[in-house]
Amino acid sequence: MHETDSGKRSVRVTVHTKITNGSETETFELVTLGHLHNKASADYLQYEENDENGIINTYVKFTDTELMLMRSGSVKMKQYFRENEKTSGYYESMYGRLEMLTDTKKIIREWNEPAKEGKLALYYDLSMQGNRLGSYQMTIMYKEEA
């Protein structure tokens, strides 16, 4: 396990997103490097994404009952996920700020200590500015780098 002075562990991160809207399905996958650390009763996963407008820093905070996804950089976003609850958040880009509403159906959190790998899975419906965008399945897998 590679641990920095701040207690952050280097991890390989794979994010798989599947969006279903009616009969249409889109899938996206991101593989990148990031960091994982624990503070108080929460775990924090941090990684970078690139889009056509620049770098996006993504932070995932997760506890036994809640997951918070926050992005900063070329886009800003903050959204909380609580199983069987509707939560509001926002998405902000150079085009403006949009209100989001998620209806979280299920959150799965797994950690395999011998393999030093974990998985977060989110199942939710997303609406933006009152318009339903679809049903989302997001899986974040992370594995400590040797």
JSON list of C-alpha atoms in Angstrom, two decimals, residues 74-77 91-98:
[
{"chain": "A", "resi": 74, "resn": "SER", "atom": "CA", "xyz": [-14.48, 23.48, -15.44]},
{"chain": "A", "resi": 75, "resn": "VAL", "atom": "CA", "xyz": [-17.83, 22.39, -13.96]},
{"chain": "A", "resi": 76, "resn": "LYS", "atom": "CA", "xyz": [-19.10, 22.63, -10.39]},
{"chain": "A", "resi": 77, "resn": "MET", "atom": "CA", "xyz": [-21.56, 20.17, -8.95]},
{"chain": "A", "resi": 91, "resn": "TYR", "atom": "CA", "xyz": [-24.71, 21.57, -11.60]},
{"chain": "A", "resi": 92, "resn": "GLU", "atom": "CA", "xyz": [-22.88, 24.70, -12.75]},
{"chain": "A", "resi": 93, "resn": "SER", "atom": "CA", "xyz": [-20.95, 25.24, -15.98]},
{"chain": "A", "resi": 94, "resn": "MET", "atom": "CA", "xyz": [-19.95, 28.25, -18.06]},
{"chain": "A", "resi": 95, "resn": "TYR", "atom": "CA", "xyz": [-23.54, 28.20, -19.37]},
{"chain": "A", "resi": 96, "resn": "GLY", "atom": "CA", "xyz": [-25.10, 28.72, -15.94]},
{"chain": "A", "resi": 97, "resn": "ARG", "atom": "CA", "xyz": [-26.39, 26.92, -12.87]},
{"chain": "A", "resi": 98, "resn": "LEU", "atom": "CA", "xyz": [-29.00, 24.16, -13.05]}
]
